[in-house]
GROMACS .gro file of C-alpha atoms in nm:
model
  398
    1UNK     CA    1  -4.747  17.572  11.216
    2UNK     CA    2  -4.420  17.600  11.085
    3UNK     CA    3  -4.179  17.267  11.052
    4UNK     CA    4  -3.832  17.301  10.978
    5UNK     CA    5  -3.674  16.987  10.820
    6UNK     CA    6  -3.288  16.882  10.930
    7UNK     CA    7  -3.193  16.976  10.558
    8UNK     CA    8  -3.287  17.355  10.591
    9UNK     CA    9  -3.060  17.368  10.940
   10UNK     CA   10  -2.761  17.166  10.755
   11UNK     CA   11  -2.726  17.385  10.466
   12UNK     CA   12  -2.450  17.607  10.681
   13UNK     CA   13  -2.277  17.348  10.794
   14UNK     CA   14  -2.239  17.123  10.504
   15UNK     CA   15  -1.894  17.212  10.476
   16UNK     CA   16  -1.770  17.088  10.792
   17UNK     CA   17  -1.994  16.766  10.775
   18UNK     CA   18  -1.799  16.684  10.482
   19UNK     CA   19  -1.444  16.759  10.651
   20UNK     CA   20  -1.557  16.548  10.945
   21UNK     CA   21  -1.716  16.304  10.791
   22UNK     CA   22  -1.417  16.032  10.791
   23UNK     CA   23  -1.261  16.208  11.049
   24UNK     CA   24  -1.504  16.234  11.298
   25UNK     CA   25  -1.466  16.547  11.461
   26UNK     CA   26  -1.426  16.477  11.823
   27UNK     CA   27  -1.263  16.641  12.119
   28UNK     CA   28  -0.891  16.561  12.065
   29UNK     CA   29  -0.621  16.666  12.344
   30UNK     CA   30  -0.324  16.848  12.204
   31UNK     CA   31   0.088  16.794  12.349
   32UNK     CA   32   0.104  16.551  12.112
   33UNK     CA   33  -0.239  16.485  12.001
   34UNK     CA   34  -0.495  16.234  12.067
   35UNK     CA   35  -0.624  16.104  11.719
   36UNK     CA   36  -0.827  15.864  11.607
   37UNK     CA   37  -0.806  15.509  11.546
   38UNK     CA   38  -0.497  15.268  11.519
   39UNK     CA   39  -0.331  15.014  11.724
   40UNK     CA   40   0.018  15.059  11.878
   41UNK     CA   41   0.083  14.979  12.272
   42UNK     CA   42   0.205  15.290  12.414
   43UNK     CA   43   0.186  15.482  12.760
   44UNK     CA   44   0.329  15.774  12.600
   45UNK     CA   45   0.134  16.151  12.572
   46UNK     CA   46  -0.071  16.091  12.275
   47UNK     CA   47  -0.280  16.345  12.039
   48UNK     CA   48  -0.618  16.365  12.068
   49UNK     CA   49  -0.928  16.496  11.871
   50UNK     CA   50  -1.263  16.516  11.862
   51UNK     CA   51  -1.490  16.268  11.684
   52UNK     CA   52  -1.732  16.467  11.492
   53UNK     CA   53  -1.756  16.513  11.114
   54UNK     CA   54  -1.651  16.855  10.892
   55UNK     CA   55  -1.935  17.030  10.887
   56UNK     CA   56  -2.052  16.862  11.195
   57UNK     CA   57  -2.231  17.192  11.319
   58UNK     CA   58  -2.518  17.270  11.070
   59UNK     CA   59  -2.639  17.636  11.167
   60UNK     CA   60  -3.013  17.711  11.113
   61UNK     CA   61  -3.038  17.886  10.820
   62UNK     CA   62  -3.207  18.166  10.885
   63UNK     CA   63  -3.060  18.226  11.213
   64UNK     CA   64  -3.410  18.282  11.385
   65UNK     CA   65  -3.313  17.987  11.646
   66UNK     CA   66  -3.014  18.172  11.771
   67UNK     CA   67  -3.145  18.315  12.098
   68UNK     CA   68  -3.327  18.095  12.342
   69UNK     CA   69  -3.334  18.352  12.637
   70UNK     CA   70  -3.713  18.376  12.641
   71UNK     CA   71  -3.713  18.079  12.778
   72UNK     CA   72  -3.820  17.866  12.518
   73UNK     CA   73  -3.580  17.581  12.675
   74UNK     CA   74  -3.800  17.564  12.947
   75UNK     CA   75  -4.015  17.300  12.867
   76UNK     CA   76  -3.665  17.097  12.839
   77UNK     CA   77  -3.508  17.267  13.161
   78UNK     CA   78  -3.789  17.193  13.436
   79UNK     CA   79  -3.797  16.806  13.323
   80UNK     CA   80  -4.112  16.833  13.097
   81UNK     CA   81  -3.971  16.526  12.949
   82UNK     CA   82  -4.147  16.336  13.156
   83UNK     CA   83  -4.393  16.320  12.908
   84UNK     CA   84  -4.238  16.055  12.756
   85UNK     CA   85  -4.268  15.801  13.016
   86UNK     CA   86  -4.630  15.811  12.950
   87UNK     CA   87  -4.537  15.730  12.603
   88UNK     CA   88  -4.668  16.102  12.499
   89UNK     CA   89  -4.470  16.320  12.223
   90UNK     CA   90  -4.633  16.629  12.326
   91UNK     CA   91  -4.340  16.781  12.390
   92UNK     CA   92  -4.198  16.679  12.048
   93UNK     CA   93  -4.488  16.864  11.873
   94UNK     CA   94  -4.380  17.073  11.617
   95UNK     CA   95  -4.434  17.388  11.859
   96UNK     CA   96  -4.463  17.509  12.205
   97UNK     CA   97  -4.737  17.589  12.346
   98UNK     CA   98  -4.700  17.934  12.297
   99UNK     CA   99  -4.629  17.868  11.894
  100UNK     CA  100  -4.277  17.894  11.940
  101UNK     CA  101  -4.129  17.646  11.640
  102UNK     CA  102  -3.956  17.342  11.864
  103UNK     CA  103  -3.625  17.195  11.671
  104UNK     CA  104  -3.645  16.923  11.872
  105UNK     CA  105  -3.900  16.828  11.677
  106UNK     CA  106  -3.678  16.684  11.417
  107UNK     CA  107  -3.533  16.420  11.598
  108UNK     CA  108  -3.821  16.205  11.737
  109UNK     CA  109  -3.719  15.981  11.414
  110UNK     CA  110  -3.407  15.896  11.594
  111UNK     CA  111  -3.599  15.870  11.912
  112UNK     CA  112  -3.797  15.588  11.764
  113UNK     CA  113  -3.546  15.432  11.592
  114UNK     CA  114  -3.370  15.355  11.940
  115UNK     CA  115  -3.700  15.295  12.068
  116UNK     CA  116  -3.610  15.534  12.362
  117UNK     CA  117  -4.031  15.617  12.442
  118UNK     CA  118  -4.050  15.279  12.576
  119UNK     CA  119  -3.698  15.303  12.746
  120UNK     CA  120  -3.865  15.604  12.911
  121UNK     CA  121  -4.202  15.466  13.001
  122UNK     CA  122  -3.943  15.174  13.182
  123UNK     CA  123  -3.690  15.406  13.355
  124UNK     CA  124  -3.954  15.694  13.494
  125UNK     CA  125  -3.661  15.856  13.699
  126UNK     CA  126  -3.513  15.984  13.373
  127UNK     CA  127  -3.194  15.925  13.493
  128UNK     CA  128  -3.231  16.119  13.803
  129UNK     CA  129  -2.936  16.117  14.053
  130UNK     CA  130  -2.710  16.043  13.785
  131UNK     CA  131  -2.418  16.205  13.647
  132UNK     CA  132  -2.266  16.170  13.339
  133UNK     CA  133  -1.916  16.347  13.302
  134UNK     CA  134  -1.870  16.487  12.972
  135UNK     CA  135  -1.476  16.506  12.920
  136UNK     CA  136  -1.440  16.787  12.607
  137UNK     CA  137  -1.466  17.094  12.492
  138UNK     CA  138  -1.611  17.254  12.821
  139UNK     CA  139  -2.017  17.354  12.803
  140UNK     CA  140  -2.192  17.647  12.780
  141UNK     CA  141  -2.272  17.649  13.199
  142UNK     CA  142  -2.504  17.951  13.030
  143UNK     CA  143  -2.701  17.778  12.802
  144UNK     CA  144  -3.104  17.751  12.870
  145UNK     CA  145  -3.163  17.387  12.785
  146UNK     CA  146  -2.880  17.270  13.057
  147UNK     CA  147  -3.010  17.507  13.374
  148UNK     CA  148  -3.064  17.329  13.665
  149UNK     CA  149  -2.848  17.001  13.494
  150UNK     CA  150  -2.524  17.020  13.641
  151UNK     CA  151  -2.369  16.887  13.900
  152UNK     CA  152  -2.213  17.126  14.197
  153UNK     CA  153  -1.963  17.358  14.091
  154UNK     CA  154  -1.702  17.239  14.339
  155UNK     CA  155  -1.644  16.930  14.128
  156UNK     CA  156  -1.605  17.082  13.821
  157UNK     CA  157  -1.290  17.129  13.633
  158UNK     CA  158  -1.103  17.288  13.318
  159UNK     CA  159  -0.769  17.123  13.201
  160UNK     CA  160  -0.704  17.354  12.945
  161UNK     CA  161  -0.694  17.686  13.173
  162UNK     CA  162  -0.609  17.546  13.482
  163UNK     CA  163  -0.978  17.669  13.711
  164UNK     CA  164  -1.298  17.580  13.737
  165UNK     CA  165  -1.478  17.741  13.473
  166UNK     CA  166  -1.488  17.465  13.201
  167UNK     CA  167  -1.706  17.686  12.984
  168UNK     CA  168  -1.682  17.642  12.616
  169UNK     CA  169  -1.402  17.881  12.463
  170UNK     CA  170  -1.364  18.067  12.138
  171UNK     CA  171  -1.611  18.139  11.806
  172UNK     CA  172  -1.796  17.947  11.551
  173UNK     CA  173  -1.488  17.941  11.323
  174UNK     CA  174  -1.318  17.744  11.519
  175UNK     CA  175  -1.311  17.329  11.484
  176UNK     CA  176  -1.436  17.214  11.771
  177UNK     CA  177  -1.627  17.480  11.908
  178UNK     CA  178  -1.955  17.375  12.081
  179UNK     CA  179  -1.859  16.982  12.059
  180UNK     CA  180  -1.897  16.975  12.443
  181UNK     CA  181  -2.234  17.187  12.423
  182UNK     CA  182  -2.384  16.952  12.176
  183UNK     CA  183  -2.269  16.638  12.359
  184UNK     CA  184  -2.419  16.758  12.688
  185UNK     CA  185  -2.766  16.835  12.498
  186UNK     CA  186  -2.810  16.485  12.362
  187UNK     CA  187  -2.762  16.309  12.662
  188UNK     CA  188  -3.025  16.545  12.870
  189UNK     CA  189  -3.168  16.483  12.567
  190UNK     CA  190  -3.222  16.099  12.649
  191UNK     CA  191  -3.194  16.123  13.009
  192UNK     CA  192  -3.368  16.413  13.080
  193UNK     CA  193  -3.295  16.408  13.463
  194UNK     CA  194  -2.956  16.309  13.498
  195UNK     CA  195  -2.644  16.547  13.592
  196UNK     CA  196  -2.386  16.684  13.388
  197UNK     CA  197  -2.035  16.750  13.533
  198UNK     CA  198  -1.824  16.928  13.271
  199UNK     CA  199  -1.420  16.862  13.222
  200UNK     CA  200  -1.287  17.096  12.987
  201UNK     CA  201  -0.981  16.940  12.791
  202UNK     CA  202  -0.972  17.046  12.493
  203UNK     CA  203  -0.942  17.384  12.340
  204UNK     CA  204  -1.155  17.510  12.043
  205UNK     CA  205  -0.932  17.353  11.777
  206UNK     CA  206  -1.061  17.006  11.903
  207UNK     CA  207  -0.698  16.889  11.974
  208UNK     CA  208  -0.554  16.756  12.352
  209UNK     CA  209  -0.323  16.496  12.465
  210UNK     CA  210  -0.394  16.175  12.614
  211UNK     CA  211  -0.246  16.244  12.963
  212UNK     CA  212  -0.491  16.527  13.016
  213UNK     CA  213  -0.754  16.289  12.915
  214UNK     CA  214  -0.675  15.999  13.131
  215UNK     CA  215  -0.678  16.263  13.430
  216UNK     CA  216  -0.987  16.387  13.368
  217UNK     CA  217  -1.118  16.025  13.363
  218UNK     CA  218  -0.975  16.013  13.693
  219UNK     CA  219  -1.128  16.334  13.817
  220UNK     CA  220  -1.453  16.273  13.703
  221UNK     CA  221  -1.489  15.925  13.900
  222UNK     CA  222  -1.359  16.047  14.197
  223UNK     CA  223  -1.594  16.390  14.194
  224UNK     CA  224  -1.895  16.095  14.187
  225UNK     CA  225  -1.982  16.020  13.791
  226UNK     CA  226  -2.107  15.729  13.721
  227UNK     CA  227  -2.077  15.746  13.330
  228UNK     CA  228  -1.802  15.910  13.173
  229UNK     CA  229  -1.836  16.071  12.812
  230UNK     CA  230  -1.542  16.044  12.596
  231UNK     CA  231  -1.636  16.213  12.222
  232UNK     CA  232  -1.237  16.208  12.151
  233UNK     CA  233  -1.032  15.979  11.946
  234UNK     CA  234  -0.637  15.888  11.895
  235UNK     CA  235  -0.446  15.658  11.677
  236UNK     CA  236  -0.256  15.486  11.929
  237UNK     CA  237  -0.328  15.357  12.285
  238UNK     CA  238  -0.294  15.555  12.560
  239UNK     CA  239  -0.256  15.610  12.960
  240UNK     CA  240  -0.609  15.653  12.894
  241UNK     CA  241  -0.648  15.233  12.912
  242UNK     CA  242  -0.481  15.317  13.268
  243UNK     CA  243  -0.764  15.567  13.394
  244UNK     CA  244  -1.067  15.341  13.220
  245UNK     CA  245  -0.891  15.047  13.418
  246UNK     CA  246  -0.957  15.277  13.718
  247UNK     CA  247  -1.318  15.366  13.656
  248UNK     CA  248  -1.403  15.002  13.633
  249UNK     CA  249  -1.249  14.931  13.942
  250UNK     CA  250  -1.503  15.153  14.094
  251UNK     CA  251  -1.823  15.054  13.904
  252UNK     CA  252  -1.786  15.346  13.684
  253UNK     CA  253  -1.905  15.307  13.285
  254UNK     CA  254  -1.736  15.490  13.010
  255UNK     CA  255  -1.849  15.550  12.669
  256UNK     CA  256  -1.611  15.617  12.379
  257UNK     CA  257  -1.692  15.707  12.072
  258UNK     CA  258  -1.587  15.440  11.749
  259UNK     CA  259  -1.410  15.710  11.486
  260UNK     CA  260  -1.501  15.902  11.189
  261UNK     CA  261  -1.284  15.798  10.909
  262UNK     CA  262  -1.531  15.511  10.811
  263UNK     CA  263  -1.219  15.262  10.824
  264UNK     CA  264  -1.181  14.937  10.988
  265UNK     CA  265  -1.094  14.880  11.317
  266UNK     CA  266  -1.218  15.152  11.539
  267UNK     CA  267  -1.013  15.421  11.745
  268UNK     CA  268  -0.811  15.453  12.007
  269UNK     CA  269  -0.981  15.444  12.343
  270UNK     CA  270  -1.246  15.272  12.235
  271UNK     CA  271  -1.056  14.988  12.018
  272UNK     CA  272  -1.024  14.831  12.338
  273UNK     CA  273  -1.392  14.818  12.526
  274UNK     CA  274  -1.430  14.489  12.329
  275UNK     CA  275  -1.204  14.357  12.593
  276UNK     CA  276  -1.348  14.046  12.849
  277UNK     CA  277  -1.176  14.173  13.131
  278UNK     CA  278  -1.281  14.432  13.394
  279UNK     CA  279  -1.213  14.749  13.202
  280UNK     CA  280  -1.350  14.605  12.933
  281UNK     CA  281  -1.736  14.537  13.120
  282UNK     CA  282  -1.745  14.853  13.223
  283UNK     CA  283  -1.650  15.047  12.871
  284UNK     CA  284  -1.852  15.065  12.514
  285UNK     CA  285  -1.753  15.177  12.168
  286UNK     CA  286  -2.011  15.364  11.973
  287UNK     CA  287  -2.060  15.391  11.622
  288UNK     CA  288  -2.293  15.604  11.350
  289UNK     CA  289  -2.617  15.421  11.179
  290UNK     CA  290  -2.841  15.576  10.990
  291UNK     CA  291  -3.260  15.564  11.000
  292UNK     CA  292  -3.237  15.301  10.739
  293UNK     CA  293  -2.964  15.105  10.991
  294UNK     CA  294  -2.733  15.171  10.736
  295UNK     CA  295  -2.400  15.233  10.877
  296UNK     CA  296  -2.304  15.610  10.870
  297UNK     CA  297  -2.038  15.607  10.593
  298UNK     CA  298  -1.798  15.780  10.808
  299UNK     CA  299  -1.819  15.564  11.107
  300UNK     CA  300  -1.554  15.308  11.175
  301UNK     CA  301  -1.630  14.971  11.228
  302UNK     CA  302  -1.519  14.597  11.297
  303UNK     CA  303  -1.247  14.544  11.541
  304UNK     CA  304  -1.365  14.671  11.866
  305UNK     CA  305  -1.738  14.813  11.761
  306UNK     CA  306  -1.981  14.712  12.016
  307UNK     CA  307  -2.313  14.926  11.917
  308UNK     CA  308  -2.442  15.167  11.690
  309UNK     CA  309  -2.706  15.449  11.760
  310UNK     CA  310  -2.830  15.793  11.554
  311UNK     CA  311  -2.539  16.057  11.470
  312UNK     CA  312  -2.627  16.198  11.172
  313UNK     CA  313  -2.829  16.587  11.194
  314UNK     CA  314  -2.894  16.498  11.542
  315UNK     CA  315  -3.052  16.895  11.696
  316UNK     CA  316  -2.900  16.949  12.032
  317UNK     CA  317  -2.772  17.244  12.242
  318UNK     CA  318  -2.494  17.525  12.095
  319UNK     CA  319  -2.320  17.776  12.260
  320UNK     CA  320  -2.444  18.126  12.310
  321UNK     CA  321  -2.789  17.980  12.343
  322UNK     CA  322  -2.815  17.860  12.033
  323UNK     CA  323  -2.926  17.520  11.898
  324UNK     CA  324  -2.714  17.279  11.576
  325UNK     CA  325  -2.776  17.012  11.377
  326UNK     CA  326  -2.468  16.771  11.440
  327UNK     CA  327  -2.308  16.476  11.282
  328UNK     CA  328  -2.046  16.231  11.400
  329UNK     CA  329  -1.970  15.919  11.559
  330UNK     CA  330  -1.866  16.196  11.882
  331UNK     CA  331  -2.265  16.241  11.889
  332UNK     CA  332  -2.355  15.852  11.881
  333UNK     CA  333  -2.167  15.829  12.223
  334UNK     CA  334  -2.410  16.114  12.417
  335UNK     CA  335  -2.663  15.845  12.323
  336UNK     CA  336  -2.537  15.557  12.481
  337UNK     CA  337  -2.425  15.705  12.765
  338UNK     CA  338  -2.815  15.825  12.836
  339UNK     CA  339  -2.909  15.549  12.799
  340UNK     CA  340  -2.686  15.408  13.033
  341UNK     CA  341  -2.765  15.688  13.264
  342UNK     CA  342  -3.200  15.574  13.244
  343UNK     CA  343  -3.032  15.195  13.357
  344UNK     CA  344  -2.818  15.364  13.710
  345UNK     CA  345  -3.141  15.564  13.804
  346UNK     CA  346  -3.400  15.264  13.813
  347UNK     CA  347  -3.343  14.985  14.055
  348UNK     CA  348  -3.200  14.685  13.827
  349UNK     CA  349  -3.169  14.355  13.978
  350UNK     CA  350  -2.823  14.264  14.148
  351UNK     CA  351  -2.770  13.963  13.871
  352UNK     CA  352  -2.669  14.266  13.653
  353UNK     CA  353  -2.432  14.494  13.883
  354UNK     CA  354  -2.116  14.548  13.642
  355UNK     CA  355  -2.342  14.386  13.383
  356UNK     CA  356  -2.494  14.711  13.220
  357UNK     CA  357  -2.284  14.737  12.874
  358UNK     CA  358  -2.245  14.334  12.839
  359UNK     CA  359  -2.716  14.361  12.863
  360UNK     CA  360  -2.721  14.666  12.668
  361UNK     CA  361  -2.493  14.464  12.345
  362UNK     CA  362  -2.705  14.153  12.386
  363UNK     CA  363  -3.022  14.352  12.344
  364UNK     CA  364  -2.936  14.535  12.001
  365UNK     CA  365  -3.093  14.472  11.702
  366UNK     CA  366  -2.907  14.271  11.459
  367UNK     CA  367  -2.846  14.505  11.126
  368UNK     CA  368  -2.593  14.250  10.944
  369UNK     CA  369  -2.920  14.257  10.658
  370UNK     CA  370  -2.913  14.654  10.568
  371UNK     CA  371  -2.548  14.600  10.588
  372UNK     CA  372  -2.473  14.278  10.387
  373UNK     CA  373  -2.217  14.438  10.154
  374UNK     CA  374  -2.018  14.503  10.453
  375UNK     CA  375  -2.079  14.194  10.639
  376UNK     CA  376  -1.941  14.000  10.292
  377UNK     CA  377  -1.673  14.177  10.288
  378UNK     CA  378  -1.524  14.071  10.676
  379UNK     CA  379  -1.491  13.746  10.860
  380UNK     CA  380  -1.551  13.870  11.156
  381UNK     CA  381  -1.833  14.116  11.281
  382UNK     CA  382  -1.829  14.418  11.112
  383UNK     CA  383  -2.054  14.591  11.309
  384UNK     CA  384  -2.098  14.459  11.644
  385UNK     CA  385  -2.398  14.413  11.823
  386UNK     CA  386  -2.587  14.657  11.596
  387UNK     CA  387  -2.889  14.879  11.668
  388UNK     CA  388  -2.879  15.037  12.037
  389UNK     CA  389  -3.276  14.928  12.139
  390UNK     CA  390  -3.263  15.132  12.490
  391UNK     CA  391  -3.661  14.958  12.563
  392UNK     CA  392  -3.563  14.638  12.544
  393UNK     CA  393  -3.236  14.672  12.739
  394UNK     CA  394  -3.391  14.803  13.012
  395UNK     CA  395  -3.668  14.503  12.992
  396UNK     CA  396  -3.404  14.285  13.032
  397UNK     CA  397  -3.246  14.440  13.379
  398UNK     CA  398  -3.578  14.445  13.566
   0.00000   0.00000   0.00000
């Protein structure tokens, strides 16, 4: 039985955990670009960039786990993750039935540490009927692990080349290739059933602008998502606030991902989902913590942090078929929106329509102890609600 540890996949892509790691290395939008973090008012086309760290995509090290075509996905593709909501890891063994090694394997320690088996074994649909827009570097519509995910073709859209093929562009060498791959993995990851509508905004360097952004925001609740991904960070505020204003309006949840320079406050769009107002209730900011509920060292924090979930050496999807180890504060926010997505597909009572993020916050798990040189060091919270605990957030909606 053959186990392959997070280290051994991580070895190739050390390098650009390292660059990342700071910076997290997240889908940016280039015309001017969207980057990360900082606080100046302005409507103005901002530069954008993706939030995960250098060295974010740590290949497998032997290569073996390039090619998935023989269908070794499957167990993921036909919804075999249904297993969890009987509390089973089965399909988390270390391999398939068949023997095929699973990678997958490796992150059942996040899993836990978000207590997402219970979340499961309280949200049976999975997530089913749900669609989570993931606003990026386009997908690989390809891939294995995301057949039979996505939503219809006619809603989908690509920014960057003006059509609607918003499959991932460009080769390994290049920044941000496979960001929006990975991002869609996690989330089917933790809500196996839900739909992914892919926006392509970004190119393969990572970088956008903030106009393209705030579009596809728009796109993306009008073509029927009910949680929007946003893996991209900017140092200034954007018409982005405009087109989150206008997915609240509409019920519509977006998750934004906190920044990887491991500075105080957090990014640009999410420095504002701390907010008490409408856009605010229906937006989250998403940081890095590690399975110690240490905070990542290259996750932002303070000012405008709401929760923290798993982003370090996470395994999800990669183009070409292939699977990656990934780090980053852009991989945190896949998590939260899944489990966002598990909330929408169960029948929550009324009390909490437009309450969703506001539950989700007050059922984290306080980390301020793990943390206490950090906590000393602010006034204020440094690290917001804490711990994402997806079980008991979805107790407390029944």
């Amino acid at each position: 039985m053959l186990r392959i540890t997070k280290q051994t996949f991580l070895l190739a892509g050390i390098t650009a955990l390292l660059a990342a790691c700071g910076t997290t290395a997240e889908p940016s939008a280039s015309a001017p670009h969207l980057s990360a973090q900082g606080n100046t008012t302005s409507t103005t086309n901002i530069k954008m960039t993706t939030a995960e760290t250098a060295g974010s995509f740590g290949a497998w090290a032997t290569g073996s786990f390039g090619v998935w075509a023989a269908g070794s996905f499957g167990a993921w593709a036909s919804g075999s993750f249904g297993a969890w909501a009987s509390g089973s890891f089965g399909v988390w063994a270390t391999t398939f039935e068949d023997g095929t090694p699973n990678p997958l394997h490796n992150n059942v320690e996040e899993w836990n540490q978000i207590r997402l088996a219970g979340a499961h074994t309280l949200a049976p649909n999975l997530g089913k009927d749900v669609t989570v827009a993931v606003i990026d570097t386009g997908i690989d519509l390809a891939h294995p692990a995301l057949s039979g995910t996505l939503s219809p073709e006619s809603t989908w859209w690509d920014y960057v080349s003006g059509d609607r093929n918003p499959g991932e562009m460009g080769t390994a060498s290049d920044k941000a290739y496979g960001h929006g791959t990975a991002v869609a993995g996690i989330i089917l990851q933790v809500a196996p059933n839900a739909r992914i509508l892919p926006i392509r905004v970004l190119p393969p360097s990572g970088e956008g602008t903030s106009t393209t952004i705030a579009k596809a925001i728009i796109h993306a609740v009008d073509q029927g998502a009910k949680v929007v991904n946003v893996s991209v960070v900017a140092d200034k505020d954007s018409d982005i606030s405009k087109a989150i204003e206008y997915a609240a309006l509409r019920g519509v949840y977006v998750v934004m991902a906190a920044g990887n320079q491991g500075l105080n406050p957090v990014q640009f769009p999410a420095a504002k989902s701390a907010q008490t107002n409408t856009p605010g209730l229906y937006s989250l900011s998403v940081g890095g913590i590690e399975l110690n509920n240490r905070k990542s060292s290259y996750s932002n924090y303070g000012a405008g942090l709401e929760v923290m979930t798993p982003a370090s050496d996470i395994v999800t999807t990669y183009p070409k078929g292939e699977i990656r180890a990934v780090t980053g504060t852009s991989f945190a926010t896949p998590v939260a929106s899944g489990v966002l997505a598990l909330a929408l597909g169960e029948g929550y009572s009324a009390d909490n329509a437009g309450e969703l993020t506001e539950k989700l916050k007050l059922s984290e798990q306080n980390v301020d102890i793990e943390n206490h040189d950090l906590v000393l060091l602010m006034e204020k919270k440094a690290l917001g609600f804490g711990l994402l605990n997806a079980e008991a957030f979805l107790k407390s909606i029944k």
